[in-house]
JSON list of C-alpha atoms in Angstrom, two decimals:
[
{"chain": "T", "resi": 14, "resn": "MET", "atom": "CA", "xyz": [4.10, 7.59, 10.63]},
{"chain": "T", "resi": 15, "resn": "PHE", "atom": "CA", "xyz": [2.66, 4.20, 9.87]},
{"chain": "T", "resi": 16, "resn": "LYS", "atom": "CA", "xyz": [3.93, 1.28, 11.90]},
{"chain": "T", "resi": 17, "resn": "GLY", "atom": "CA", "xyz": [2.55, -2.08, 12.92]},
{"chain": "T", "resi": 18, "resn": "MET", "atom": "CA", "xyz": [0.81, -4.96, 11.17]},
{"chain": "T", "resi": 19, "resn": "PHE", "atom": "CA", "xyz": [-2.76, -6.17, 10.79]},
{"chain": "T", "resi": 20, "resn": "GLU", "atom": "CA", "xyz": [-4.08, -9.41, 9.34]},
{"chain": "T", "resi": 21, "resn": "HIS", "atom": "CA", "xyz": [-7.55, -9.14, 7.84]},
{"chain": "T", "resi": 22, "resn": "GLN", "atom": "CA", "xyz": [-9.67, -10.14, 4.83]},
{"chain": "T", "resi": 23, "resn": "LEU", "atom": "CA", "xyz": [-11.33, -8.74, 1.78]},
{"chain": "T", "resi": 24, "resn": "ASP", "atom": "CA", "xyz": [-15.08, -9.16, 1.80]},
{"chain": "T", "resi": 25, "resn": "ASP", "atom": "CA", "xyz": [-17.03, -10.79, -1.04]},
{"chain": "T", "resi": 26, "resn": "LYS", "atom": "CA", "xyz": [-17.13, -7.48, -2.96]},
{"chain": "T", "resi": 27, "resn": "ASN", "atom": "CA", "xyz": [-13.32, -6.97, -2.76]},
{"chain": "T", "resi": 28, "resn": "ARG", "atom": "CA", "xyz": [-13.66, -4.31, -0.09]},
{"chain": "T", "resi": 29, "resn": "LEU", "atom": "CA", "xyz": [-11.41, -3.77, 2.87]},
{"chain": "T", "resi": 30, "resn": "ARG", "atom": "CA", "xyz": [-11.28, -1.51, 5.84]},
{"chain": "T", "resi": 31, "resn": "ILE", "atom": "CA", "xyz": [-8.06, 0.34, 6.42]},
{"chain": "T", "resi": 32, "resn": "PRO", "atom": "CA", "xyz": [-7.28, -0.47, 10.07]},
{"chain": "T", "resi": 33, "resn": "SER", "atom": "CA", "xyz": [-8.48, 2.39, 12.31]},
{"chain": "T", "resi": 34, "resn": "LYS", "atom": "CA", "xyz": [-4.98, 2.79, 13.74]},
{"chain": "T", "resi": 35, "resn": "PHE", "atom": "CA", "xyz": [-3.82, 3.84, 10.25]},
{"chain": "T", "resi": 36, "resn": "LYS", "atom": "CA", "xyz": [-6.80, 5.97, 9.19]},
{"chain": "T", "resi": 37, "resn": "LYS", "atom": "CA", "xyz": [-5.76, 9.08, 11.11]},
{"chain": "T", "resi": 38, "resn": "GLU", "atom": "CA", "xyz": [-2.52, 9.21, 9.11]},
{"chain": "T", "resi": 39, "resn": "LEU", "atom": "CA", "xyz": [-4.54, 9.30, 5.87]},
{"chain": "T", "resi": 40, "resn": "THR", "atom": "CA", "xyz": [-6.26, 12.56, 6.80]},
{"chain": "T", "resi": 41, "resn": "GLY", "atom": "CA", "xyz": [-4.91, 15.64, 5.09]},
{"chain": "T", "resi": 42, "resn": "GLU", "atom": "CA", "xyz": [-4.32, 19.13, 6.45]},
{"chain": "T", "resi": 43, "resn": "ASN", "atom": "CA", "xyz": [-7.86, 20.18, 5.50]},
{"chain": "T", "resi": 44, "resn": "GLY", "atom": "CA", "xyz": [-9.35, 17.36, 7.60]},
{"chain": "T", "resi": 45, "resn": "GLU", "atom": "CA", "xyz": [-10.49, 15.25, 4.66]},
{"chain": "T", "resi": 46, "resn": "ARG", "atom": "CA", "xyz": [-9.41, 11.68, 4.24]},
{"chain": "T", "resi": 47, "resn": "SER", "atom": "CA", "xyz": [-7.79, 11.51, 0.83]},
{"chain": "T", "resi": 48, "resn": "TYR", "atom": "CA", "xyz": [-5.55, 8.64, -0.16]},
{"chain": "T", "resi": 49, "resn": "SER", "atom": "CA", "xyz": [-4.59, 6.48, -3.10]},
{"chain": "T", "resi": 50, "resn": "PHE", "atom": "CA", "xyz": [-3.46, 2.97, -3.93]},
{"chain": "T", "resi": 51, "resn": "PHE", "atom": "CA", "xyz": [-0.52, 2.22, -6.24]},
{"chain": "T", "resi": 52, "resn": "ARG", "atom": "CA", "xyz": [1.80, -0.60, -7.16]},
{"chain": "T", "resi": 53, "resn": "GLY", "atom": "CA", "xyz": [4.68, -1.06, -4.75]},
{"chain": "T", "resi": 54, "resn": "MET", "atom": "CA", "xyz": [7.78, -3.20, -4.89]},
{"chain": "T", "resi": 55, "resn": "ASN", "atom": "CA", "xyz": [7.76, -6.97, -4.45]},
{"chain": "T", "resi": 56, "resn": "ARG", "atom": "CA", "xyz": [4.14, -7.16, -5.66]},
{"chain": "T", "resi": 57, "resn": "CYS", "atom": "CA", "xyz": [2.58, -5.35, -2.74]},
{"chain": "T", "resi": 58, "resn": "ILE", "atom": "CA", "xyz": [0.03, -2.55, -2.95]},
{"chain": "T", "resi": 59, "resn": "CYS", "atom": "CA", "xyz": [1.01, 0.77, -1.42]},
{"chain": "T", "resi": 60, "resn": "VAL", "atom": "CA", "xyz": [-1.35, 3.26, 0.16]},
{"chain": "T", "resi": 61, "resn": "MET", "atom": "CA", "xyz": [-0.40, 6.87, 0.80]},
{"chain": "T", "resi": 62, "resn": "ALA", "atom": "CA", "xyz": [-2.15, 10.03, 1.84]},
{"chain": "T", "resi": 63, "resn": "ASP", "atom": "CA", "xyz": [-2.56, 12.06, -1.33]},
{"chain": "T", "resi": 64, "resn": "GLU", "atom": "CA", "xyz": [-0.44, 14.90, 0.09]},
{"chain": "T", "resi": 65, "resn": "ASP", "atom": "CA", "xyz": [2.50, 12.54, 0.58]},
{"chain": "T", "resi": 66, "resn": "LEU", "atom": "CA", "xyz": [1.89, 10.86, -2.77]},
{"chain": "T", "resi": 67, "resn": "ASP", "atom": "CA", "xyz": [1.94, 14.25, -4.49]},
{"chain": "T", "resi": 68, "resn": "ASP", "atom": "CA", "xyz": [5.43, 14.82, -3.05]},
{"chain": "T", "resi": 69, "resn": "ALA", "atom": "CA", "xyz": [6.59, 11.45, -4.43]},
{"chain": "T", "resi": 70, "resn": "ILE", "atom": "CA", "xyz": [5.04, 12.22, -7.82]},
{"chain": "T", "resi": 71, "resn": "ALA", "atom": "CA", "xyz": [6.73, 15.63, -7.96]},
{"chain": "T", "resi": 72, "resn": "SER", "atom": "CA", "xyz": [10.13, 14.01, -7.54]},
{"chain": "T", "resi": 73, "resn": "ILE", "atom": "CA", "xyz": [9.71, 11.84, -10.65]},
{"chain": "T", "resi": 74, "resn": "SER", "atom": "CA", "xyz": [7.33, 13.87, -12.82]},
{"chain": "T", "resi": 75, "resn": "GLU", "atom": "CA", "xyz": [10.10, 16.02, -14.28]},
{"chain": "T", "resi": 76, "resn": "GLU", "atom": "CA", "xyz": [11.49, 13.21, -16.44]},
{"chain": "T", "resi": 77, "resn": "GLY", "atom": "CA", "xyz": [11.67, 14.15, -20.08]},
{"chain": "T", "resi": 78, "resn": "ILE", "atom": "CA", "xyz": [10.04, 12.12, -22.82]},
{"chain": "T", "resi": 79, "resn": "SER", "atom": "CA", "xyz": [13.44, 10.78, -23.83]},
{"chain": "T", "resi": 80, "resn": "GLU", "atom": "CA", "xyz": [14.11, 9.74, -20.20]},
{"chain": "T", "resi": 81, "resn": "SER", "atom": "CA", "xyz": [10.89, 7.77, -19.80]},
{"chain": "T", "resi": 82, "resn": "ASN", "atom": "CA", "xyz": [11.32, 4.32, -18.28]},
{"chain": "T", "resi": 83, "resn": "HIS", "atom": "CA", "xyz": [9.21, 1.26, -17.50]},
{"chain": "T", "resi": 84, "resn": "ALA", "atom": "CA", "xyz": [9.00, 1.85, -13.75]},
{"chain": "T", "resi": 85, "resn": "SER", "atom": "CA", "xyz": [7.69, 5.38, -14.25]},
{"chain": "T", "resi": 86, "resn": "ALA", "atom": "CA", "xyz": [4.99, 4.19, -16.65]},
{"chain": "T", "resi": 87, "resn": "MET", "atom": "CA", "xyz": [4.00, 1.36, -14.33]},
{"chain": "T", "resi": 88, "resn": "PHE", "atom": "CA", "xyz": [3.94, 3.65, -11.30]},
{"chain": "T", "resi": 89, "resn": "PHE", "atom": "CA", "xyz": [1.79, 6.39, -12.83]},
{"chain": "T", "resi": 90, "resn": "SER", "atom": "CA", "xyz": [-0.61, 3.96, -14.47]},
{"chain": "T", "resi": 91, "resn": "SER", "atom": "CA", "xyz": [-1.15, 2.08, -11.21]},
{"chain": "T", "resi": 92, "resn": "ILE", "atom": "CA", "xyz": [-2.42, 5.02, -9.12]},
{"chain": "T", "resi": 93, "resn": "PHE", "atom": "CA", "xyz": [-6.06, 4.68, -8.06]},
{"chain": "T", "resi": 94, "resn": "SER", "atom": "CA", "xyz": [-7.86, 7.12, -5.77]},
{"chain": "T", "resi": 95, "resn": "ALA", "atom": "CA", "xyz": [-9.57, 5.46, -2.83]},
{"chain": "T", "resi": 96, "resn": "GLU", "atom": "CA", "xyz": [-13.26, 6.07, -2.31]},
{"chain": "T", "resi": 97, "resn": "GLU", "atom": "CA", "xyz": [-14.66, 4.98, 1.05]},
{"chain": "T", "resi": 98, "resn": "ASP", "atom": "CA", "xyz": [-18.30, 4.01, 1.44]},
{"chain": "T", "resi": 99, "resn": "ALA", "atom": "CA", "xyz": [-20.43, 5.10, 4.41]},
{"chain": "T", "resi": 100, "resn": "GLN", "atom": "CA", "xyz": [-19.04, 2.22, 6.50]},
{"chain": "T", "resi": 101, "resn": "GLY", "atom": "CA", "xyz": [-15.43, 3.19, 5.79]},
{"chain": "T", "resi": 102, "resn": "ARG", "atom": "CA", "xyz": [-14.76, 0.34, 3.35]},
{"chain": "T", "resi": 103, "resn": "VAL", "atom": "CA", "xyz": [-12.90, 0.80, 0.11]},
{"chain": "T", "resi": 104, "resn": "VAL", "atom": "CA", "xyz": [-12.85, -1.40, -2.99]},
{"chain": "T", "resi": 105, "resn": "LEU", "atom": "CA", "xyz": [-9.41, -2.74, -3.80]},
{"chain": "T", "resi": 106, "resn": "PRO", "atom": "CA", "xyz": [-8.73, -1.98, -7.50]},
{"chain": "T", "resi": 107, "resn": "ALA", "atom": "CA", "xyz": [-8.95, -5.20, -9.53]},
{"chain": "T", "resi": 108, "resn": "ALA", "atom": "CA", "xyz": [-5.70, -4.57, -11.43]},
{"chain": "T", "resi": 109, "resn": "LEU", "atom": "CA", "xyz": [-3.76, -4.13, -8.19]},
{"chain": "T", "resi": 110, "resn": "LYS", "atom": "CA", "xyz": [-5.46, -7.09, -6.55]},
{"chain": "T", "resi": 111, "resn": "ARG", "atom": "CA", "xyz": [-4.46, -9.28, -9.49]},
{"chain": "T", "resi": 112, "resn": "MET", "atom": "CA", "xyz": [-0.88, -7.95, -9.53]},
{"chain": "T", "resi": 113, "resn": "ALA", "atom": "CA", "xyz": [-0.48, -8.63, -5.79]},
{"chain": "T", "resi": 114, "resn": "GLY", "atom": "CA", "xyz": [-1.96, -12.13, -6.03]},
{"chain": "T", "resi": 115, "resn": "ILE", "atom": "CA", "xyz": [-4.56, -11.33, -3.39]},
{"chain": "T", "resi": 116, "resn": "GLN", "atom": "CA", "xyz": [-7.42, -13.76, -2.95]},
{"chain": "T", "resi": 117, "resn": "LYS", "atom": "CA", "xyz": [-9.00, -13.04, 0.44]},
{"chain": "T", "resi": 118, "resn": "GLU", "atom": "CA", "xyz": [-6.44, -13.02, 3.27]},
{"chain": "T", "resi": 119, "resn": "ILE", "atom": "CA", "xyz": [-4.38, -9.84, 3.47]},
{"chain": "T", "resi": 120, "resn": "VAL", "atom": "CA", "xyz": [-1.72, -8.28, 5.66]},
{"chain": "T", "resi": 121, "resn": "THR", "atom": "CA", "xyz": [-1.43, -4.51, 6.00]},
{"chain": "T", "resi": 122, "resn": "ILE", "atom": "CA", "xyz": [1.84, -3.18, 7.36]},
{"chain": "T", "resi": 123, "resn": "GLY", "atom": "CA", "xyz": [2.99, 0.32, 8.21]},
{"chain": "T", "resi": 124, "resn": "ARG", "atom": "CA", "xyz": [6.17, 1.48, 6.47]},
{"chain": "T", "resi": 125, "resn": "GLY", "atom": "CA", "xyz": [6.72, 5.07, 7.55]},
{"chain": "T", "resi": 126, "resn": "LYS", "atom": "CA", "xyz": [4.87, 7.35, 5.15]},
{"chain": "T", "resi": 127, "resn": "ARG", "atom": "CA", "xyz": [3.09, 4.49, 3.40]},
{"chain": "T", "resi": 128, "resn": "LEU", "atom": "CA", "xyz": [1.07, 1.38, 4.06]},
{"chain": "T", "resi": 129, "resn": "GLU", "atom": "CA", "xyz": [1.67, -1.86, 2.22]},
{"chain": "T", "resi": 130, "resn": "ILE", "atom": "CA", "xyz": [-1.11, -4.33, 1.53]},
{"chain": "T", "resi": 131, "resn": "TRP", "atom": "CA", "xyz": [0.07, -7.84, 0.80]},
{"chain": "T", "resi": 132, "resn": "SER", "atom": "CA", "xyz": [-1.47, -11.17, 0.03]},
{"chain": "T", "resi": 133, "resn": "ALA", "atom": "CA", "xyz": [-0.98, -12.89, 3.39]},
{"chain": "T", "resi": 134, "resn": "GLU", "atom": "CA", "xyz": [0.61, -15.85, 1.63]},
{"chain": "T", "resi": 135, "resn": "LYS", "atom": "CA", "xyz": [3.03, -13.65, -0.35]},
{"chain": "T", "resi": 136, "resn": "TYR", "atom": "CA", "xyz": [3.96, -11.57, 2.71]},
{"chain": "T", "resi": 137, "resn": "TYR", "atom": "CA", "xyz": [4.89, -14.58, 4.79]},
{"chain": "T", "resi": 138, "resn": "GLU", "atom": "CA", "xyz": [6.86, -16.05, 1.87]},
{"chain": "T", "resi": 139, "resn": "TYR", "atom": "CA", "xyz": [8.67, -12.69, 1.51]},
{"chain": "T", "resi": 140, "resn": "ILE", "atom": "CA", "xyz": [9.77, -12.55, 5.15]},
{"chain": "T", "resi": 141, "resn": "ASP", "atom": "CA", "xyz": [10.35, -16.27, 5.63]},
{"chain": "T", "resi": 142, "resn": "GLY", "atom": "CA", "xyz": [14.02, -17.01, 6.03]},
{"chain": "T", "resi": 143, "resn": "VAL", "atom": "CA", "xyz": [15.11, -13.38, 6.37]},
{"chain": "T", "resi": 144, "resn": "ASP", "atom": "CA", "xyz": [17.99, -13.01, 8.81]},
{"chain": "T", "resi": 145, "resn": "TYR", "atom": "CA", "xyz": [16.36, -10.31, 10.92]},
{"chain": "T", "resi": 146, "resn": "ASP", "atom": "CA", "xyz": [19.50, -9.56, 12.94]},
{"chain": "T", "resi": 147, "resn": "ALA", "atom": "CA", "xyz": [21.59, -9.04, 9.80]},
{"chain": "T", "resi": 148, "resn": "ALA", "atom": "CA", "xyz": [18.86, -6.91, 8.19]},
{"chain": "T", "resi": 149, "resn": "LEU", "atom": "CA", "xyz": [18.72, -4.64, 11.25]},
{"chain": "T", "resi": 150, "resn": "LYS", "atom": "CA", "xyz": [22.50, -4.24, 11.16]},
{"chain": "T", "resi": 151, "resn": "GLU", "atom": "CA", "xyz": [22.27, -3.17, 7.49]},
{"chain": "T", "resi": 152, "resn": "LEU", "atom": "CA", "xyz": [19.79, -0.50, 8.56]},
{"chain": "T", "resi": 153, "resn": "GLY", "atom": "CA", "xyz": [22.16, 0.66, 11.27]},
{"chain": "T", "resi": 154, "resn": "ILE", "atom": "CA", "xyz": [19.68, -0.11, 14.05]}
]
């Protein structure tokens, strides 16, 4: 399970390193690291191990042509496989970077089975003013 937060930056070639604390969770049963990026809610970028993403895809891939909706189209069209270089960096897909409003400063947070990558500015705007105590009560914590 992913948990925690890291502040870091994209390099000049739009590459990032997934924090090492999170990398082990992106390794599949066969020992290979296989993960993908996709559009999340609130203009963040989600990252999931492909095995977990396949489970999510299976739950919505049965929709019929007449049941098709905007969110499904946006979700499927936003999936990009990650390809790490020899130094463990991965290029952030331009379409997702633009959607998330990311310039250079990013925040990566663990959210259970997924990671979320945010523009640092957007993340702090998102959580600013949240009544944390009330939000925890809603979760039953």
